[in-house]
Amino acid sequence: GNSVTQMQGQVTLSEEEFLFINCTYSTTGYPTLFWYVQYPGEGPQLLLKVTTANNKGSSRGFEATYDKGTTSFHLQKASVQESDSAVYYCVLGDTNKVVFGTGTRLQVLP
Amino acid sequence: EAGVTQSPRYAVLQEGQAVSFWCDPISGHDTLYWYQQPRDQGPQLLVYFRDEAVIDNSQLPSDRFSAVRPKGTNSTLKIQSAKQGDTATYLCASSLGTGGYEQYFGPGTRLTVL
């Protein structure tokens, strides 16, 4: 079945540092890969979407890329801000299935 | 455009009590999802609908949980006899389709079972 693995449970950075979060996935189909962000007290919201056609997406200073060869996709940002503190989920969407990763809690210190 | 709305926002129950959660999706979205999110964990899919039909309820504890979407718009998730292990936030999301479509989430209902 479809699965995603998000190894980094917690990441702590100082402002203006570089962010890199990695996910690996497993599927037999042609997936769409998402990054969702969740702030306290809210539901998750879409940050980025990457398809097998475009390999890359960007939004709000974040960039996501995927590598079909290693079945991995990652999220990066050159310079984080305190307001980026949140939980980030990688999500695999494939035909009729959507699978969330376990989440990476990002804490950005001022 | 209004987002996904859920009610109530909070619920506190004793074990054995029943509770219902209500979700109003974004107008025109044919697909509706219910997720359970325990504290400090990711959302876990319980059930999803396309219009009024259940597409996947394999993760729904059928002995105590039920979900309906009778007219293909609003949906209700019900827990018949709550247990402490049901303590979690229940999230509703809607989308224009499955798989490759963005899901729009409501704020969730935070359930505490004492």
PDB file of C-alpha atoms in Angstrom:
ATOM      1  CA  GLY A   1       0.000   0.000   0.000  1.00  0.00           C
ATOM      2  CA  ASN A   2       0.899   3.667  -0.094  1.00  0.00           C
ATOM      3  CA  SER A   3       3.072   5.062   2.696  1.00  0.00           C
ATOM      4  CA  VAL A   4       5.170   8.079   3.611  1.00  0.00           C
ATOM      5  CA  THR A   5       8.012   8.217   6.111  1.00  0.00           C
ATOM      6  CA  GLN A   6       8.970  11.464   7.791  1.00  0.00           C
ATOM      7  CA  MET A   7      12.007  10.816   9.990  1.00  0.00           C
ATOM      8  CA  GLN A   8      12.520  14.242  11.553  1.00  0.00           C
ATOM      9  CA  GLY A   9      10.058  14.625  14.382  1.00  0.00           C
ATOM     10  CA  GLN A  10      11.409  17.928  15.660  1.00  0.00           C
ATOM     11  CA  VAL A  11      13.656  20.575  14.127  1.00  0.00           C
ATOM     12  CA  THR A  12      14.903  23.626  16.023  1.00  0.00           C
ATOM     13  CA  LEU A  13      16.532  26.488  14.151  1.00  0.00           C
ATOM     14  CA  SER A  14      17.430  30.095  14.731  1.00  0.00           C
ATOM     15  CA  GLU A  15      15.994  32.828  12.513  1.00  0.00           C
ATOM     16  CA  GLU A  16      17.627  33.125   9.081  1.00  0.00           C
ATOM     17  CA  GLU A  17      18.933  29.545   9.176  1.00  0.00           C
ATOM     18  CA  PHE A  18      18.335  27.052   6.352  1.00  0.00           C
ATOM     19  CA  LEU A  19      15.489  24.546   6.637  1.00  0.00           C
ATOM     20  CA  PHE A  20      15.504  21.082   5.072  1.00  0.00           C
ATOM     21  CA  ILE A  21      12.889  18.413   5.798  1.00  0.00           C
ATOM     22  CA  ASN A  22      12.901  15.118   3.953  1.00  0.00           C
ATOM     23  CA  CYS A  23      10.257  12.483   3.268  1.00  0.00           C
ATOM     24  CA  THR A  24      10.363   9.143   1.526  1.00  0.00           C
ATOM     25  CA  TYR A  25       7.339   7.530  -0.051  1.00  0.00           C
ATOM     26  CA  SER A  26       6.161   4.221  -1.426  1.00  0.00           C
ATOM     27  CA  THR A  27       3.467   3.771  -4.040  1.00  0.00           C
ATOM     28  CA  THR A  28       2.689   1.680  -7.064  1.00  0.00           C
ATOM     29  CA  GLY A  29       0.929   4.524  -8.859  1.00  0.00           C
ATOM     30  CA  TYR A  30       1.644   8.035 -10.098  1.00  0.00           C
ATOM     31  CA  PRO A  31       1.476  10.173  -7.002  1.00  0.00           C
ATOM     32  CA  THR A  32       0.923  13.802  -6.261  1.00  0.00           C
ATOM     33  CA  LEU A  33       3.009  14.943  -3.324  1.00  0.00           C
ATOM     34  CA  PHE A  34       1.984  17.695  -0.949  1.00  0.00           C
ATOM     35  CA  TRP A  35       3.385  19.646   1.962  1.00  0.00           C
ATOM     36  CA  TYR A  36       0.779  20.853   4.445  1.00  0.00           C
ATOM     37  CA  VAL A  37       1.442  23.159   7.408  1.00  0.00           C
ATOM     38  CA  GLN A  38      -0.538  23.196  10.647  1.00  0.00           C
ATOM     39  CA  TYR A  39      -0.511  26.059  13.146  1.00  0.00           C
ATOM     40  CA  PRO A  40      -1.765  25.581  16.722  1.00  0.00           C
ATOM     41  CA  GLY A  41      -5.532  25.391  16.995  1.00  0.00           C
ATOM     42  CA  GLU A  42      -6.063  25.191  13.229  1.00  0.00           C
ATOM     43  CA  GLY A  43      -6.536  22.511  10.627  1.00  0.00           C
ATOM     44  CA  PRO A  44      -3.715  21.762   8.180  1.00  0.00           C
ATOM     45  CA  GLN A  45      -3.456  24.002   5.114  1.00  0.00           C
ATOM     46  CA  LEU A  46      -1.748  23.401   1.805  1.00  0.00           C
ATOM     47  CA  LEU A  47       1.744  24.827   1.514  1.00  0.00           C
ATOM     48  CA  LEU A  48       2.977  23.193  -1.708  1.00  0.00           C
ATOM     49  CA  LYS A  49       1.976  20.629  -4.292  1.00  0.00           C
ATOM     50  CA  VAL A  50       4.372  18.719  -6.533  1.00  0.00           C
ATOM     51  CA  THR A  51       3.341  16.413  -9.343  1.00  0.00           C
ATOM     52  CA  THR A  52       5.368  13.905 -11.273  1.00  0.00           C
ATOM     53  CA  ALA A  53       5.094  16.263 -14.219  1.00  0.00           C
ATOM     54  CA  ASN A  54       6.700  19.341 -12.713  1.00  0.00           C
ATOM     55  CA  ASN A  55       9.059  17.912 -10.041  1.00  0.00           C
ATOM     56  CA  LYS A  56       9.142  21.185  -8.150  1.00  0.00           C
ATOM     57  CA  GLY A  57       6.921  23.724  -6.442  1.00  0.00           C
ATOM     58  CA  SER A  58       7.417  26.924  -4.491  1.00  0.00           C
ATOM     59  CA  SER A  59       5.323  29.134  -2.252  1.00  0.00           C
ATOM     60  CA  ARG A  60       5.916  31.743   0.457  1.00  0.00           C
ATOM     61  CA  GLY A  61       9.693  31.257   0.218  1.00  0.00           C
ATOM     62  CA  PHE A  62       9.425  27.472   0.570  1.00  0.00           C
ATOM     63  CA  GLU A  63      10.516  25.112  -2.178  1.00  0.00           C
ATOM     64  CA  ALA A  64       9.627  21.455  -2.609  1.00  0.00           C
ATOM     65  CA  THR A  65      11.264  19.006  -4.963  1.00  0.00           C
ATOM     66  CA  TYR A  66      10.865  15.329  -5.541  1.00  0.00           C
ATOM     67  CA  ASP A  67      13.181  12.621  -6.792  1.00  0.00           C
ATOM     68  CA  LYS A  68      11.453   9.688  -8.439  1.00  0.00           C
ATOM     69  CA  GLY A  69      14.663   7.651  -8.457  1.00  0.00           C
ATOM     70  CA  THR A  70      15.032   7.693  -4.671  1.00  0.00           C
ATOM     71  CA  THR A  71      11.258   8.076  -4.049  1.00  0.00           C
ATOM     72  CA  SER A  72      11.925  11.041  -1.802  1.00  0.00           C
ATOM     73  CA  PHE A  73      10.675  14.587  -1.628  1.00  0.00           C
ATOM     74  CA  HIS A  74      11.815  17.391   0.519  1.00  0.00           C
ATOM     75  CA  LEU A  75      10.897  20.841   1.723  1.00  0.00           C
ATOM     76  CA  GLN A  76      13.425  23.628   2.060  1.00  0.00           C
ATOM     77  CA  LYS A  77      13.587  27.310   2.870  1.00  0.00           C
ATOM     78  CA  ALA A  78      16.699  29.452   2.652  1.00  0.00           C
ATOM     79  CA  SER A  79      15.996  31.662   5.655  1.00  0.00           C
ATOM     80  CA  VAL A  80      13.356  30.774   8.254  1.00  0.00           C
ATOM     81  CA  GLN A  81      11.444  33.242  10.392  1.00  0.00           C
ATOM     82  CA  GLU A  82       9.923  32.832  13.834  1.00  0.00           C
ATOM     83  CA  SER A  83       6.482  32.888  12.158  1.00  0.00           C
ATOM     84  CA  ASP A  84       7.374  29.665  10.309  1.00  0.00           C
ATOM     85  CA  SER A  85       7.132  27.736  13.595  1.00  0.00           C
ATOM     86  CA  ALA A  86       4.495  25.073  12.969  1.00  0.00           C
ATOM     87  CA  VAL A  87       4.088  21.379  12.153  1.00  0.00           C
ATOM     88  CA  TYR A  88       4.843  20.363   8.568  1.00  0.00           C
ATOM     89  CA  TYR A  89       3.337  17.224   7.014  1.00  0.00           C
ATOM     90  CA  CYS A  90       4.354  15.477   3.829  1.00  0.00           C
ATOM     91  CA  VAL A  91       1.337  13.897   2.157  1.00  0.00           C
ATOM     92  CA  LEU A  92       1.008  11.371  -0.628  1.00  0.00           C
ATOM     93  CA  GLY A  93      -2.028  11.512  -2.897  1.00  0.00           C
ATOM     94  CA  ASP A  94      -2.633   8.698  -5.346  1.00  0.00           C
ATOM     95  CA  THR A  95      -5.929   8.137  -7.157  1.00  0.00           C
ATOM     96  CA  ASN A  96      -8.243   7.280  -4.269  1.00  0.00           C
ATOM     97  CA  LYS A  97      -5.787   7.333  -1.384  1.00  0.00           C
ATOM     98  CA  VAL A  98      -4.310  10.146   0.688  1.00  0.00           C
ATOM     99  CA  VAL A  99      -1.661   9.359   3.323  1.00  0.00           C
ATOM    100  CA  PHE A 100      -0.220  11.825   5.839  1.00  0.00           C
ATOM    101  CA  GLY A 101       3.276  11.566   7.274  1.00  0.00           C
ATOM    102  CA  THR A 102       3.802  11.824  11.020  1.00  0.00           C
ATOM    103  CA  GLY A 103       4.793  15.477  10.893  1.00  0.00           C
ATOM    104  CA  THR A 104       7.889  17.568  11.653  1.00  0.00           C
ATOM    105  CA  ARG A 105       7.535  20.176  14.373  1.00  0.00           C
ATOM    106  CA  LEU A 106       9.614  23.231  13.445  1.00  0.00           C
ATOM    107  CA  GLN A 107      10.589  25.627  16.196  1.00  0.00           C
ATOM    108  CA  VAL A 108      12.326  28.811  15.089  1.00  0.00           C
ATOM    109  CA  LEU A 109      14.053  30.738  17.849  1.00  0.00           C
ATOM    110  CA  PRO A 110      14.294  34.541  17.628  1.00  0.00           C
TER     111      PRO A 110
ATOM    112  CA  GLU B   1     -15.963  31.955  -0.336  1.00  0.00           C
ATOM    113  CA  ALA B   2     -16.686  30.348   3.032  1.00  0.00           C
ATOM    114  CA  GLY B   3     -14.307  27.678   4.215  1.00  0.00           C
ATOM    115  CA  VAL B   4     -15.074  24.336   5.828  1.00  0.00           C
ATOM    116  CA  THR B   5     -17.037  24.804   9.037  1.00  0.00           C
ATOM    117  CA  GLN B   6     -17.295  22.370  11.918  1.00  0.00           C
ATOM    118  CA  SER B   7     -19.278  22.268  15.122  1.00  0.00           C
ATOM    119  CA  PRO B   8     -18.961  22.046  17.989  1.00  0.00           C
ATOM    120  CA  ARG B   9     -15.401  23.314  18.439  1.00  0.00           C
ATOM    121  CA  TYR B  10     -14.990  21.517  21.759  1.00  0.00           C
ATOM    122  CA  ALA B  11     -16.687  18.586  23.507  1.00  0.00           C
ATOM    123  CA  VAL B  12     -16.069  16.982  26.897  1.00  0.00           C
ATOM    124  CA  LEU B  13     -17.713  13.632  27.700  1.00  0.00           C
ATOM    125  CA  GLN B  14     -17.690  10.854  30.217  1.00  0.00           C
ATOM    126  CA  GLU B  15     -16.863   7.370  28.921  1.00  0.00           C
ATOM    127  CA  GLY B  16     -19.930   5.679  27.474  1.00  0.00           C
ATOM    128  CA  GLN B  17     -21.598   8.885  26.309  1.00  0.00           C
ATOM    129  CA  ALA B  18     -22.452   9.593  22.682  1.00  0.00           C
ATOM    130  CA  VAL B  19     -21.378  12.614  20.638  1.00  0.00           C
ATOM    131  CA  SER B  20     -21.940  13.905  17.107  1.00  0.00           C
ATOM    132  CA  PHE B  21     -19.736  16.155  15.033  1.00  0.00           C
ATOM    133  CA  TRP B  22     -21.049  18.185  12.134  1.00  0.00           C
ATOM    134  CA  CYS B  23     -19.233  19.400   9.030  1.00  0.00           C
ATOM    135  CA  ASP B  24     -20.266  21.816   6.278  1.00  0.00           C
ATOM    136  CA  PRO B  25     -17.829  21.539   3.340  1.00  0.00           C
ATOM    137  CA  ILE B  26     -16.992  24.162   0.746  1.00  0.00           C
ATOM    138  CA  SER B  27     -19.819  24.507  -1.757  1.00  0.00           C
ATOM    139  CA  GLY B  28     -19.221  22.409  -4.875  1.00  0.00           C
ATOM    140  CA  HIS B  29     -16.711  20.048  -3.275  1.00  0.00           C
ATOM    141  CA  ASP B  30     -17.852  16.502  -3.964  1.00  0.00           C
ATOM    142  CA  THR B  31     -15.307  14.796  -1.710  1.00  0.00           C
ATOM    143  CA  LEU B  32     -15.433  14.969   2.086  1.00  0.00           C
ATOM    144  CA  TYR B  33     -12.990  13.465   4.583  1.00  0.00           C
ATOM    145  CA  TRP B  34     -13.068  12.827   8.319  1.00  0.00           C
ATOM    146  CA  TYR B  35      -9.740  12.516  10.152  1.00  0.00           C
ATOM    147  CA  GLN B  36      -8.822  11.740  13.743  1.00  0.00           C
ATOM    148  CA  GLN B  37      -5.770  13.595  15.064  1.00  0.00           C
ATOM    149  CA  PRO B  38      -4.555  12.515  18.512  1.00  0.00           C
ATOM    150  CA  ARG B  39      -2.458  15.065  20.363  1.00  0.00           C
ATOM    151  CA  ASP B  40       1.005  15.526  18.806  1.00  0.00           C
ATOM    152  CA  GLN B  41       0.257  13.107  15.952  1.00  0.00           C
ATOM    153  CA  GLY B  42      -0.620  13.495  12.291  1.00  0.00           C
ATOM    154  CA  PRO B  43      -4.162  13.267  10.917  1.00  0.00           C
ATOM    155  CA  GLN B  44      -5.364   9.692  10.425  1.00  0.00           C
ATOM    156  CA  LEU B  45      -8.122   9.102   7.876  1.00  0.00           C
ATOM    157  CA  LEU B  46     -11.313   7.604   9.289  1.00  0.00           C
ATOM    158  CA  VAL B  47     -13.677   7.750   6.311  1.00  0.00           C
ATOM    159  CA  TYR B  48     -14.273   9.654   3.108  1.00  0.00           C
ATOM    160  CA  PHE B  49     -17.199  10.253   0.775  1.00  0.00           C
ATOM    161  CA  ARG B  50     -17.668  11.142  -2.828  1.00  0.00           C
ATOM    162  CA  ASP B  51     -21.063  12.831  -2.913  1.00  0.00           C
ATOM    163  CA  GLU B  52     -23.242  10.696  -0.620  1.00  0.00           C
ATOM    164  CA  ALA B  53     -21.339   7.438  -1.183  1.00  0.00           C
ATOM    165  CA  VAL B  54     -18.762   6.065   1.256  1.00  0.00           C
ATOM    166  CA  ILE B  55     -15.565   5.387  -0.708  1.00  0.00           C
ATOM    167  CA  ASP B  56     -13.332   4.155   2.119  1.00  0.00           C
ATOM    168  CA  ASN B  57     -14.299   3.496   5.731  1.00  0.00           C
ATOM    169  CA  SER B  58     -11.729   0.789   6.398  1.00  0.00           C
ATOM    170  CA  GLN B  59     -10.181   2.771   9.277  1.00  0.00           C
ATOM    171  CA  LEU B  60     -13.492   3.638  10.940  1.00  0.00           C
ATOM    172  CA  PRO B  61     -14.121   1.618  14.150  1.00  0.00           C
ATOM    173  CA  SER B  62     -17.520   0.426  12.956  1.00  0.00           C
ATOM    174  CA  ASP B  63     -18.691  -0.866  16.313  1.00  0.00           C
ATOM    175  CA  ARG B  64     -18.869   2.647  17.772  1.00  0.00           C
ATOM    176  CA  PHE B  65     -18.271   5.143  14.970  1.00  0.00           C
ATOM    177  CA  SER B  66     -20.610   6.007  12.124  1.00  0.00           C
ATOM    178  CA  ALA B  67     -20.577   8.679   9.438  1.00  0.00           C
ATOM    179  CA  VAL B  68     -23.182   9.850   6.953  1.00  0.00           C
ATOM    180  CA  ARG B  69     -23.481  12.397   4.182  1.00  0.00           C
ATOM    181  CA  PRO B  70     -27.084  11.902   3.066  1.00  0.00           C
ATOM    182  CA  LYS B  71     -27.418  14.635   0.419  1.00  0.00           C
ATOM    183  CA  GLY B  72     -23.800  14.813  -0.612  1.00  0.00           C
ATOM    184  CA  THR B  73     -23.260  18.107   1.193  1.00  0.00           C
ATOM    185  CA  ASN B  74     -23.098  18.284   5.023  1.00  0.00           C
ATOM    186  CA  SER B  75     -21.820  15.324   7.010  1.00  0.00           C
ATOM    187  CA  THR B  76     -22.155  13.973  10.549  1.00  0.00           C
ATOM    188  CA  LEU B  77     -19.665  11.784  12.397  1.00  0.00           C
ATOM    189  CA  LYS B  78     -21.043  10.046  15.476  1.00  0.00           C
ATOM    190  CA  ILE B  79     -19.374   8.159  18.311  1.00  0.00           C
ATOM    191  CA  GLN B  80     -21.903   5.894  19.976  1.00  0.00           C
ATOM    192  CA  SER B  81     -20.109   5.042  23.229  1.00  0.00           C
ATOM    193  CA  ALA B  82     -16.995   7.124  23.701  1.00  0.00           C
ATOM    194  CA  LYS B  83     -13.786   5.759  25.247  1.00  0.00           C
ATOM    195  CA  GLN B  84     -10.831   7.638  26.710  1.00  0.00           C
ATOM    196  CA  GLY B  85      -8.788   6.507  23.694  1.00  0.00           C
ATOM    197  CA  ASP B  86     -11.100   8.550  21.449  1.00  0.00           C
ATOM    198  CA  THR B  87      -9.674  11.760  22.914  1.00  0.00           C
ATOM    199  CA  ALA B  88      -8.407  13.647  19.870  1.00  0.00           C
ATOM    200  CA  THR B  89      -9.215  16.442  17.445  1.00  0.00           C
ATOM    201  CA  TYR B  90     -11.631  15.422  14.689  1.00  0.00           C
ATOM    202  CA  LEU B  91     -10.927  17.192  11.430  1.00  0.00           C
ATOM    203  CA  CYS B  92     -13.187  17.507   8.418  1.00  0.00           C
ATOM    204  CA  ALA B  93     -11.803  18.346   4.976  1.00  0.00           C
ATOM    205  CA  SER B  94     -13.309  18.762   1.537  1.00  0.00           C
ATOM    206  CA  SER B  95     -11.909  18.789  -1.985  1.00  0.00           C
ATOM    207  CA  LEU B  96     -12.890  18.824  -5.647  1.00  0.00           C
ATOM    208  CA  GLY B  97     -11.719  15.228  -6.015  1.00  0.00           C
ATOM    209  CA  THR B  98      -9.456  12.594  -4.536  1.00  0.00           C
ATOM    210  CA  GLY B  99      -5.746  11.869  -4.670  1.00  0.00           C
ATOM    211  CA  GLY B 100      -4.189  14.790  -6.470  1.00  0.00           C
ATOM    212  CA  TYR B 101      -6.582  17.508  -5.288  1.00  0.00           C
ATOM    213  CA  GLU B 102      -5.913  19.941  -2.464  1.00  0.00           C
ATOM    214  CA  GLN B 103      -7.883  19.322   0.711  1.00  0.00           C
ATOM    215  CA  TYR B 104      -9.353  22.238   2.617  1.00  0.00           C
ATOM    216  CA  PHE B 105      -9.581  21.611   6.339  1.00  0.00           C
ATOM    217  CA  GLY B 106     -11.939  22.940   8.945  1.00  0.00           C
ATOM    218  CA  PRO B 107     -10.695  24.053  12.382  1.00  0.00           C
ATOM    219  CA  GLY B 108     -11.569  20.709  13.976  1.00  0.00           C
ATOM    220  CA  THR B 109     -13.524  19.584  17.015  1.00  0.00           C
ATOM    221  CA  ARG B 110     -11.413  18.902  20.078  1.00  0.00           C
ATOM    222  CA  LEU B 111     -12.897  15.947  21.992  1.00  0.00           C
ATOM    223  CA  THR B 112     -11.913  15.026  25.539  1.00  0.00           C
ATOM    224  CA  VAL B 113     -13.280  11.798  27.022  1.00  0.00           C
ATOM    225  CA  LEU B 114     -12.862  11.603  30.805  1.00  0.00           C
TER     226      LEU B 114
END
